[in-house]
GROMACS .gro file of C-alpha atoms in nm:
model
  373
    1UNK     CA    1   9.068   2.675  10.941
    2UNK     CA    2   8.873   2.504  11.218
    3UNK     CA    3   9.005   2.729  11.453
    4UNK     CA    4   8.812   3.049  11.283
    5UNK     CA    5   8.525   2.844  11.190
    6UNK     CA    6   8.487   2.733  11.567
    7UNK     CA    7   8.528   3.089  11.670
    8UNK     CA    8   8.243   3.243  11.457
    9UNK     CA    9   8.041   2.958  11.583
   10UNK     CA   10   8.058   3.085  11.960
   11UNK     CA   11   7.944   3.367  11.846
   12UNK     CA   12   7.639   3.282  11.647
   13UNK     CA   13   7.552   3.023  11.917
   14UNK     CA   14   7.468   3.316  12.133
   15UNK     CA   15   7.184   3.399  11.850
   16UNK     CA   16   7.119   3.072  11.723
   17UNK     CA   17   7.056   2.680  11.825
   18UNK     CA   18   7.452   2.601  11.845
   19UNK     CA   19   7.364   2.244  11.715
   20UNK     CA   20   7.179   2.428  11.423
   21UNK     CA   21   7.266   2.558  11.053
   22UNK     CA   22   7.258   2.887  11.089
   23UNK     CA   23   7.528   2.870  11.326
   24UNK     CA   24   7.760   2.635  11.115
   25UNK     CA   25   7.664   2.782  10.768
   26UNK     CA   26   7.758   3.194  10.916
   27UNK     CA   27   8.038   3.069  11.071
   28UNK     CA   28   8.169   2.936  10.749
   29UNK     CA   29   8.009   3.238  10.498
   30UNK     CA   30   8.197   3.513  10.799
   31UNK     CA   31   8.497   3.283  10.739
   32UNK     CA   32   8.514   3.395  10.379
   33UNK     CA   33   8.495   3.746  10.471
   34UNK     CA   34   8.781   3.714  10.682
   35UNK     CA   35   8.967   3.596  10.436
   36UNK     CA   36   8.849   3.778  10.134
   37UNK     CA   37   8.908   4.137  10.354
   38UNK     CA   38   9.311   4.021  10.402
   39UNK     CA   39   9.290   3.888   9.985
   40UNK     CA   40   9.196   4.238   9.887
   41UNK     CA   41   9.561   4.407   9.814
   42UNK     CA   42   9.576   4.066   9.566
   43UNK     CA   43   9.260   4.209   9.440
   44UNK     CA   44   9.396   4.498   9.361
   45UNK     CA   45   9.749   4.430   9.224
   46UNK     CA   46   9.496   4.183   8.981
   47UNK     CA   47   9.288   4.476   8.819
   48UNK     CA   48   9.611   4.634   8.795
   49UNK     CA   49   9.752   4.352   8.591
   50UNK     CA   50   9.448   4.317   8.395
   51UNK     CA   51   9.451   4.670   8.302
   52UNK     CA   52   9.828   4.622   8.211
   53UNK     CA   53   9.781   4.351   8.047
   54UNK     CA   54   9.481   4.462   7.774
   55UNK     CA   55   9.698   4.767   7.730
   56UNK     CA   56  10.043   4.585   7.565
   57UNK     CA   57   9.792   4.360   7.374
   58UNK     CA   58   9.878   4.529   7.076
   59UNK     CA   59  10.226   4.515   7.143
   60UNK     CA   60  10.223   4.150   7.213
   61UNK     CA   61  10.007   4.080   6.859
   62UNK     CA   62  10.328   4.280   6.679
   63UNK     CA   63  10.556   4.046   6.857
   64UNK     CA   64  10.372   3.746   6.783
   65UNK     CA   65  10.337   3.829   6.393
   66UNK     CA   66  10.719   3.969   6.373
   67UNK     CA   67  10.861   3.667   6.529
   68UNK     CA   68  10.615   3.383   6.480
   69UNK     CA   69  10.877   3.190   6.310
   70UNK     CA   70  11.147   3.213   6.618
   71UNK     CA   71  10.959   3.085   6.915
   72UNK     CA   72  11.253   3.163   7.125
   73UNK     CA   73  11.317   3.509   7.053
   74UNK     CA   74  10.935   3.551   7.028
   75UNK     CA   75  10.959   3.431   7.462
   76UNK     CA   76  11.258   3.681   7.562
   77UNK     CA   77  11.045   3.996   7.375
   78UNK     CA   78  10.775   3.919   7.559
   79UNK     CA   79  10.923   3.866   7.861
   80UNK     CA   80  11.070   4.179   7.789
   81UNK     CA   81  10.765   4.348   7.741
   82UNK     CA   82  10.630   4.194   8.081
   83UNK     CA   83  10.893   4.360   8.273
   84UNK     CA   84  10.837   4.665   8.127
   85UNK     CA   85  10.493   4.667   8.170
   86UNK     CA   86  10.507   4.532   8.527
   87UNK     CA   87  10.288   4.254   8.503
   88UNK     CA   88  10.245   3.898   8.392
   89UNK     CA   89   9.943   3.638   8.273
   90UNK     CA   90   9.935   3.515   8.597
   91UNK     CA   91   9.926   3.792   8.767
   92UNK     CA   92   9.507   3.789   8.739
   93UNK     CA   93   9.488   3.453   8.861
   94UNK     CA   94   9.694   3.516   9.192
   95UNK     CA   95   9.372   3.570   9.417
   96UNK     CA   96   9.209   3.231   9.278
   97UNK     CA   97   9.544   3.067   9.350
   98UNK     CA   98   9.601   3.211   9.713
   99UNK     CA   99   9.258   3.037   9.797
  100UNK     CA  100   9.340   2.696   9.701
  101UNK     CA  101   9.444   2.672  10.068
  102UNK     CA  102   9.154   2.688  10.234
  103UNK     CA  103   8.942   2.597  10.002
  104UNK     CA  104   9.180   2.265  10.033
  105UNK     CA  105   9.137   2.303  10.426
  106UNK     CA  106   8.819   2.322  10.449
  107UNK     CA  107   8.720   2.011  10.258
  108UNK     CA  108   8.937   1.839  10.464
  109UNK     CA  109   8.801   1.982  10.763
  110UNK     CA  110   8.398   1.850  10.643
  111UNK     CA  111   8.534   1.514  10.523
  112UNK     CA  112   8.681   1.486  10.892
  113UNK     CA  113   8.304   1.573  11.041
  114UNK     CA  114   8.169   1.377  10.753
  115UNK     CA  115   8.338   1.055  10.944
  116UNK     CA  116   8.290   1.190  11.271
  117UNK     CA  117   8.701   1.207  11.275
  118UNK     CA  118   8.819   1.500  11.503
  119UNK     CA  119   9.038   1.800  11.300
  120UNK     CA  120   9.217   2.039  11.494
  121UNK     CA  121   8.985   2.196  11.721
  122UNK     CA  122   8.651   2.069  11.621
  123UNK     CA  123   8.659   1.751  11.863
  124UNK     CA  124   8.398   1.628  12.139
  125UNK     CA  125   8.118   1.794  12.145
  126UNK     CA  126   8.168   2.000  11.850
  127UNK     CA  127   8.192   1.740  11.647
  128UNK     CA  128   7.867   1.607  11.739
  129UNK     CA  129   7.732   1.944  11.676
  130UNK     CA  130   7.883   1.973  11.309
  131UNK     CA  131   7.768   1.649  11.235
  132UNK     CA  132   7.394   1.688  11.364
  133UNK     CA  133   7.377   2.070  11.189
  134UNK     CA  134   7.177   2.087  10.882
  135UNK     CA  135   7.102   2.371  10.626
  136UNK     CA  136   6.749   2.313  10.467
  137UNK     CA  137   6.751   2.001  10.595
  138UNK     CA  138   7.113   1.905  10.395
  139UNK     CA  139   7.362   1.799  10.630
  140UNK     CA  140   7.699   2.011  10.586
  141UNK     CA  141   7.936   1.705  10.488
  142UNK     CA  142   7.653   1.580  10.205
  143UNK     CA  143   7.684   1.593   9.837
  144UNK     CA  144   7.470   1.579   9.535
  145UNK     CA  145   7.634   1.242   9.470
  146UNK     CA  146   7.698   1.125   9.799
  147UNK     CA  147   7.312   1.094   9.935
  148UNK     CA  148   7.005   0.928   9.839
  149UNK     CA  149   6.759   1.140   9.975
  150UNK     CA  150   6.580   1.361   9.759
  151UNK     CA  151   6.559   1.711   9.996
  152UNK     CA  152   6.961   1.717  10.002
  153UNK     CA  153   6.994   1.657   9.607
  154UNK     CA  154   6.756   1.989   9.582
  155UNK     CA  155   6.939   2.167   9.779
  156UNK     CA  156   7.281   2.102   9.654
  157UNK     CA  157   7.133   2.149   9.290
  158UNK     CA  158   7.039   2.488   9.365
  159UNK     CA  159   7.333   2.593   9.548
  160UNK     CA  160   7.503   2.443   9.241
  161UNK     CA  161   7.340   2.653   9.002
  162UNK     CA  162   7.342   2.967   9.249
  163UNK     CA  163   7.719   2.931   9.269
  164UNK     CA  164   7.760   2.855   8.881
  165UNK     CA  165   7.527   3.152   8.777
  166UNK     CA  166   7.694   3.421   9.043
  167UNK     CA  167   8.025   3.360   8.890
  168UNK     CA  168   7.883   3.375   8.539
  169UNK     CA  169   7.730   3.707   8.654
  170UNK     CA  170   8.024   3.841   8.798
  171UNK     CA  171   8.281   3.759   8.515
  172UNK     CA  172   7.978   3.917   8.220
  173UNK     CA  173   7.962   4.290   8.411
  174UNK     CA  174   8.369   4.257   8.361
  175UNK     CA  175   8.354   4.192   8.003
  176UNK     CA  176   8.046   4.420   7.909
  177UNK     CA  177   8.139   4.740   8.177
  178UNK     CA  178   8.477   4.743   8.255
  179UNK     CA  179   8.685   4.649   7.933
  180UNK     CA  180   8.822   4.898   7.730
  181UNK     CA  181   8.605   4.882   7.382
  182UNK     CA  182   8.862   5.067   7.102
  183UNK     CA  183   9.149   4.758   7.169
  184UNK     CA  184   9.021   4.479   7.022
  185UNK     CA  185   9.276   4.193   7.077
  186UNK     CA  186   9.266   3.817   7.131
  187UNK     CA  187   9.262   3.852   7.520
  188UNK     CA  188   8.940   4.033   7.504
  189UNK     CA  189   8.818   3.687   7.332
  190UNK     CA  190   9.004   3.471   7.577
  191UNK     CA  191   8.838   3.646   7.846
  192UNK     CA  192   8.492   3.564   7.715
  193UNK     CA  193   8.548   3.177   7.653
  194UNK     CA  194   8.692   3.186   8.022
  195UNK     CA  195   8.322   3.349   8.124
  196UNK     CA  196   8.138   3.092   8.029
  197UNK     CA  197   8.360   2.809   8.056
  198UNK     CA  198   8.450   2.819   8.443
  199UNK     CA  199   8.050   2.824   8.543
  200UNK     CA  200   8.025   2.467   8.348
  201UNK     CA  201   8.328   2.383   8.522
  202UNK     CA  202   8.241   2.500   8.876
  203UNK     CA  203   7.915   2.336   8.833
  204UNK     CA  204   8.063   1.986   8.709
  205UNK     CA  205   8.341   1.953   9.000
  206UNK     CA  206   8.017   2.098   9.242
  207UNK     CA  207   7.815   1.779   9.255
  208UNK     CA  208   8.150   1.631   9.482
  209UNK     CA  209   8.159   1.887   9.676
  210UNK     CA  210   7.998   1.893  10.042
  211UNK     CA  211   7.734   2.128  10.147
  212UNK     CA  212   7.977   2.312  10.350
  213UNK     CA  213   8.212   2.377  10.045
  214UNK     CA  214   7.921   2.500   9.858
  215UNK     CA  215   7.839   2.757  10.093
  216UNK     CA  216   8.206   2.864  10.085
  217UNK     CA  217   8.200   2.931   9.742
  218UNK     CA  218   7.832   3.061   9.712
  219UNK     CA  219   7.942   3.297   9.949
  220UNK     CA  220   8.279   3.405   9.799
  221UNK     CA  221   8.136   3.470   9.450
  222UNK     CA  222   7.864   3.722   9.610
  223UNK     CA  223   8.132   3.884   9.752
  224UNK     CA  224   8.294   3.893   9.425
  225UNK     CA  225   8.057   4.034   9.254
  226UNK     CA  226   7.972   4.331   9.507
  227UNK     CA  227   8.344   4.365   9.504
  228UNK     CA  228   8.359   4.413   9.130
  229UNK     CA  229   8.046   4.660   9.160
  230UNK     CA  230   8.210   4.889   9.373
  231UNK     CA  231   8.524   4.898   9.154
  232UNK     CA  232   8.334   4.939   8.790
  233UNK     CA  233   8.141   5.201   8.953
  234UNK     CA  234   8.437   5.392   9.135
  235UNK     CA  235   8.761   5.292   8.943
  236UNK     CA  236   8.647   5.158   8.566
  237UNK     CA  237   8.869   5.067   8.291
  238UNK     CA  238   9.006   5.398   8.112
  239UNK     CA  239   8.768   5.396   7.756
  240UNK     CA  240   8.541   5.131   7.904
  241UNK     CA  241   8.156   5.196   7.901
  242UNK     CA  242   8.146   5.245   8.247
  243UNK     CA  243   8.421   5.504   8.271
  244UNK     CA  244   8.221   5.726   8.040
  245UNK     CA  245   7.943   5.655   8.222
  246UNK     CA  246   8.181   5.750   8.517
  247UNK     CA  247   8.279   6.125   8.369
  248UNK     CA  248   7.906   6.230   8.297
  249UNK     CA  249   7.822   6.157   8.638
  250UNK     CA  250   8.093   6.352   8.731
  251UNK     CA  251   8.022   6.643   8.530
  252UNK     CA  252   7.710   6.674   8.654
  253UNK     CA  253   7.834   6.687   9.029
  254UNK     CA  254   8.080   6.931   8.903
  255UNK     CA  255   8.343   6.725   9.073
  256UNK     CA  256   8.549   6.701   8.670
  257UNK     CA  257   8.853   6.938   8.632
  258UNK     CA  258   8.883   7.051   8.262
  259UNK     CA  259   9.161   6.799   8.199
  260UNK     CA  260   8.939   6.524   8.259
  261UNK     CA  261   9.041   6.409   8.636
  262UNK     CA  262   8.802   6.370   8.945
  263UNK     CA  263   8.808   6.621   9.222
  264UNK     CA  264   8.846   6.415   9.518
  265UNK     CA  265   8.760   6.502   9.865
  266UNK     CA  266   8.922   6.348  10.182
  267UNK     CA  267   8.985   6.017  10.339
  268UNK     CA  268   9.168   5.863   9.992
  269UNK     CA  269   8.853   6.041   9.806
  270UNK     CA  270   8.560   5.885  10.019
  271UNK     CA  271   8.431   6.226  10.098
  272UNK     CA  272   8.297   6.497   9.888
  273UNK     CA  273   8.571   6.750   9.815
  274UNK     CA  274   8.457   7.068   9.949
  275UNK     CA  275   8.308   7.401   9.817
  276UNK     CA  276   8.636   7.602   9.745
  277UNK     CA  277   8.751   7.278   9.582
  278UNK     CA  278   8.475   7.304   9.344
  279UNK     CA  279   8.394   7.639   9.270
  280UNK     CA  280   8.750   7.712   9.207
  281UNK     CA  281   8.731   7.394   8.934
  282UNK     CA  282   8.428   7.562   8.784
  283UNK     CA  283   8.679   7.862   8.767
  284UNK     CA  284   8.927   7.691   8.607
  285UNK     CA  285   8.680   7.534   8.336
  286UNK     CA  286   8.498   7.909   8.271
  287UNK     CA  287   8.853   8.036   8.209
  288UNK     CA  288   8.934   7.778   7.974
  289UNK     CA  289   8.617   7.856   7.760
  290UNK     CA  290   8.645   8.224   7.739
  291UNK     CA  291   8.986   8.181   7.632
  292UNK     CA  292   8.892   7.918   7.367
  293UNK     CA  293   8.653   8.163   7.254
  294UNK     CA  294   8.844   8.459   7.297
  295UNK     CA  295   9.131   8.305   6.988
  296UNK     CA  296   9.128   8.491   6.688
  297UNK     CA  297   8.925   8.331   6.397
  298UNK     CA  298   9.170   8.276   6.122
  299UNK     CA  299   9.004   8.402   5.714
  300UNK     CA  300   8.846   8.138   5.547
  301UNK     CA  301   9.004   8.092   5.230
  302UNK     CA  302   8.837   8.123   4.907
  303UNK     CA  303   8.828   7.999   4.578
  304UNK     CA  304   8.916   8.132   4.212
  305UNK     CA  305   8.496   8.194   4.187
  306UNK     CA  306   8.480   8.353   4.467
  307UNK     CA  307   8.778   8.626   4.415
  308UNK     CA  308   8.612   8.668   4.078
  309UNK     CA  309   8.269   8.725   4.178
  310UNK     CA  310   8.331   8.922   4.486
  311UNK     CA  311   8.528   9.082   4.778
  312UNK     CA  312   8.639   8.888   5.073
  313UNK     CA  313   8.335   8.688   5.027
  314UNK     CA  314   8.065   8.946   4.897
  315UNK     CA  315   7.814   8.864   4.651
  316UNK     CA  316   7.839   9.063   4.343
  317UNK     CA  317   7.514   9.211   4.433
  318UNK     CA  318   7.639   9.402   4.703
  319UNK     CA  319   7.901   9.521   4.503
  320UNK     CA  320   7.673   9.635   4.208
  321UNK     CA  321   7.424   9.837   4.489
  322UNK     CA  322   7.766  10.086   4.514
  323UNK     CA  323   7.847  10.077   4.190
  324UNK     CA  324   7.840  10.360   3.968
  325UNK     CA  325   7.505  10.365   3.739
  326UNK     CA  326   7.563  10.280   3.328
  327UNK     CA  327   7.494  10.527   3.080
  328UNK     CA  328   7.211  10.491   2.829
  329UNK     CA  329   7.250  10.309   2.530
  330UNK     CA  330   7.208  10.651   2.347
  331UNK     CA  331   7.434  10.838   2.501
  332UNK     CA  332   7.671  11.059   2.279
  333UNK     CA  333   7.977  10.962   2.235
  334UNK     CA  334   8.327  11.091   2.437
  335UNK     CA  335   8.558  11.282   2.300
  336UNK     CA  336   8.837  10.986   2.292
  337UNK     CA  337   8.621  10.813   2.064
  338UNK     CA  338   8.510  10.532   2.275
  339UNK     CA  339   8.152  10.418   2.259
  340UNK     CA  340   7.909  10.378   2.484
  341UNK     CA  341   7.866  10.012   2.497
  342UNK     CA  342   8.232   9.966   2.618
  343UNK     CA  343   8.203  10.251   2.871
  344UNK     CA  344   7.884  10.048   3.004
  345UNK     CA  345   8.077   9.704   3.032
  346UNK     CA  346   8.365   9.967   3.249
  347UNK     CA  347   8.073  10.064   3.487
  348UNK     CA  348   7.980   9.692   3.532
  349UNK     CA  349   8.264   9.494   3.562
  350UNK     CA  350   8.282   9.405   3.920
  351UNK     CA  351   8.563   9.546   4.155
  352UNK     CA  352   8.712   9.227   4.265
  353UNK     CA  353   8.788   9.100   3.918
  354UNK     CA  354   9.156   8.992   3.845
  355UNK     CA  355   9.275   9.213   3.517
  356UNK     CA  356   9.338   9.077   3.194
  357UNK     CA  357   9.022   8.816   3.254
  358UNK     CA  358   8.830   8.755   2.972
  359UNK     CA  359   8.463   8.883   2.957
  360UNK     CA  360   8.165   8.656   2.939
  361UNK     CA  361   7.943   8.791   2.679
  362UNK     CA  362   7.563   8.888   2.836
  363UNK     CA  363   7.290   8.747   2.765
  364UNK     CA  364   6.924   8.866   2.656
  365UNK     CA  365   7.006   9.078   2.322
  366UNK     CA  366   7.312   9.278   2.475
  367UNK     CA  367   7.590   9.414   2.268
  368UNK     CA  368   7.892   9.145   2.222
  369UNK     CA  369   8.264   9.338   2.230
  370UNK     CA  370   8.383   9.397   1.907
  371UNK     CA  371   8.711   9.188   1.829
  372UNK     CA  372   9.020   9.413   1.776
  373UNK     CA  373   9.134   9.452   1.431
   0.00000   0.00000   0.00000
């Protein structure tokens, strides 16, 4: 650890006063880069188990509920159902765990200054340059507890709360952007005690820890949070807000195939796809509509009324427009004997009527059918 540290500090000297802060704090802030650039596969195998791990939720809850009274057959299913999965609870916490070494290393390294002790490279006269480098007038090896003077309490205090409020930050755009919304499970509530109770915690163990170490983590929890930008906004949960936020941006680039995945370009997707790419996705989409559009309609189907009262649909008005007209109430009689009122209730009795239906009776004075004797 003082071996990078000391390295990055040769090369800020060129820029800065070598005894100064600048040079010490960047030296320690492009530490973390270094080593948050070789932690990034662990940052991806931990959205991975994230992901994996809010979709068995459901299964676990079944597990829980069918075997809460066996606790030790309630272990090997779940176990089970980690293997199967591929993931376990730790698996999100493997990044924070893999820094505990140098985070360890480093406060050893700024107690050691702190005494004017040397630690593995930092000796002679870099130690008396560490020692005499300040950052707003806060040496690197003071804490909030540690010193007296008032300047060094304000600035650990707000490097306390800067470090406190950018994890806070960075855990809420997880929980409100990149969590998938129609599983609602007891991890989704775990996750938000966690986001608020490691700012309280990082701020409570932060008034022990030296100026340095505050810088360290200041600086890895901006890098966090850009980090977690750039993957809400490129790779987002599947039925999180920001994935649908993700697929109408899409479709408006016309970069969406019709089943719903991205059209990516070269380089792993960092480049636009190209023109054929796209137009022949457009294609592909057009087809898919004219062919939707192109099915055959299937009848609607209709009710008693409606078979009574018309054809496939028609109102009886229609009907009666091509209907024969009726015969005046004074017309003679026919030679069979039948009168003229029944010969009228013939000519308007609608076509579509079922036979053997009974006859409503009109109304406004007209002629009721005579029973049969």
């Amino acid at each position: 650890m003082s071996w990078i540290i000391v390295q990055f500090h040769s090369l800020y000297s060129h820029v800065f006063d070598p005894d100064g802060g600048w040079a010490w704090g960047l030296a320690i802030a492009s530490m973390v880069v270094v080593i948050r650039i070789c932690l990034i596969p662990l940052f991806v195998k931990q959205i991975k188990a994230t992901r994996a791990m809010q979709a068995i939720q459901p299964k676990m809850k079944a597990i829980q509920e069918r075997y809460k009274n066996d606790r030790q057959r309630q272990s090997e299913e779940m176990m089970k159902l980690y293997k199967e999965a591929g993931t376990n609870p730790f698996s999100s916490c493997l990044p924070i765990l893999v820094q505990a070494p140098f985070f360890t290393a480093l406060y050893g390294v700024l107690a050691k200054v702190a005494k004017g002790q040397d630690i593995g490279v930092i000796h002679g006269g870099l130690l008396v340059s560490a020692g005499k480098a300040h950052i707003f007038g806060a040496p690197l090896s003071a804490t909030f507890l540690g010193s007296s003077e008032t300047s060094v309490k304000i600035v650990t205090a707000v490097m306390i709360i800067m470090m406190s409020l950018s994890q806070f930050v960075t855990q809420r755009q997880l929980m409100t952007k990149n969590v998938d919304l129609t599983v609602k499970t007891p991890f989704m509530q775990q996750q938000k005690m966690l986001m608020y109770v490691f700012p309280v915690m990082f701020a409570v163990m932060g008034i022990n820890f030296p100026v340095g170490v505050l810088v360290y983590w200041l600086t890895t929890n901006v890098w966090s949070m850009g980090q977690q930008l750039i993957v809400i906004h490129n790779n987002p949960t599947p039925g999180s807000k920001a994935f649908q936020e993700r697929q109408e941006r899409l479709k408006k680039a016309g970069r969406l195939r019709p089943d719903g995945t991205e059209i990516k370009g070269a380089l792993w997707g960092m480049l636009p796809p190209s023109k054929d790419a796209l137009s022949a996705a457009s294609a592909a989409s057009a087809a898919i509509e004219e062919s939707v559009q192109a099915r055959r309609q299937q009848p609607r189907r209709q009710s008693k009324s409606q078979r009574q009262h018309g054809v496939a649909g028609q109102p009886t008005a229609e009907l009666s427009k091509d209907a024969p007209a009726e015969e005046p109430e004074d017309a003679a009689p026919t030679d069979s004997g039948t009168k003229p009122a029944a010969a009228k209730q013939a000519a308007a009795k609608p076509t579509g009527t079922k036979q053997g239906t009974r006859q409503q009776p009109k109304r406004g004075g007209g002629q009721r059918p005579k029973k049969k004797s």
